[in-house]
Coordinates of C-alpha atoms in Angstrom, one line a residue:
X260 CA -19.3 27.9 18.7
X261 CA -17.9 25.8 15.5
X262 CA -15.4 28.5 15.4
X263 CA -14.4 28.6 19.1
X264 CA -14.3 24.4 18.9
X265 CA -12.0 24.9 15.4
X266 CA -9.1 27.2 17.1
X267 CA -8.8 25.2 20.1
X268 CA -8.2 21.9 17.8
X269 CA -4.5 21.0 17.6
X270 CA -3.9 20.2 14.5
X271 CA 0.1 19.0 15.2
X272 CA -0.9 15.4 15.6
X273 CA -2.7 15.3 12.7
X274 CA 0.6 15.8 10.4
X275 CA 2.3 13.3 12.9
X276 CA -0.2 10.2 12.5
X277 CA -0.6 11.0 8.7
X278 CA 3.3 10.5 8.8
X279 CA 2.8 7.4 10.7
X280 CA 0.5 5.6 8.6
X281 CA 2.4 6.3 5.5
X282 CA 5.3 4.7 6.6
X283 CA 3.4 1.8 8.3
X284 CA 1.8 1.2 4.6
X285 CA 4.7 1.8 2.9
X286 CA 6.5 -0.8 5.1
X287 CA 3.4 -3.5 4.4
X288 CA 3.7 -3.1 0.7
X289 CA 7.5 -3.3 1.3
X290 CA 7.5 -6.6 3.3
X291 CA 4.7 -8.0 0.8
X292 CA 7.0 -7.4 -2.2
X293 CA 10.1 -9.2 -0.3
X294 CA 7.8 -12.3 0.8
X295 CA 6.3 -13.1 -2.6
X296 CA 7.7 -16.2 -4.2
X297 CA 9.4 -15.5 -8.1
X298 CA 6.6 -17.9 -9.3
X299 CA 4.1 -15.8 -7.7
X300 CA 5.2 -12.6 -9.2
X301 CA 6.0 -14.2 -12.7
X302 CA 1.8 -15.5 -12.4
X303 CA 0.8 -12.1 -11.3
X304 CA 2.9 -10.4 -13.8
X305 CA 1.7 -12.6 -17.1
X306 CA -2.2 -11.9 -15.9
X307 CA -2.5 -9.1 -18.3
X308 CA -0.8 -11.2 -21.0
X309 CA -3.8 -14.2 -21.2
X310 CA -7.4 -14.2 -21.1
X311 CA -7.5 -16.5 -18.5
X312 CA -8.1 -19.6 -20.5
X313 CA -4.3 -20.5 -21.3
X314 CA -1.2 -20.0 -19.7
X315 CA 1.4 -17.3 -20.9
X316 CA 4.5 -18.9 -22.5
X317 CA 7.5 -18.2 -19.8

């Protein structure tokens, strides 16, 4: 029965929405990276620099 259910599944569309996603993500990430503000991104980007007690010198 599993077998029978398993060859009659088109797996086509699969490929296709995987595809979808990816570039819905990809165009998220994209649009999230163009709308951040240079201060932002310079805060963001000295977080590894401090131990969250000072400020990192900029």
């Amino acid at each position: 029965m599993i077998k029978d259910v398993l060859q009659t599944l088109n797996y086509e569309i699969c490929a296709e929405v995987a595809l979808v996603l990816f570039v819905g993500s990809f165009l998220v990430v994209l649009l999230q990276t163009w709308l951040t503000r240079p201060e932002e991104a310079r805060q963001q980007a000295d977080i590894p620099l401090t131990d969250g007690t000072k400020k990192a010198f900029r």
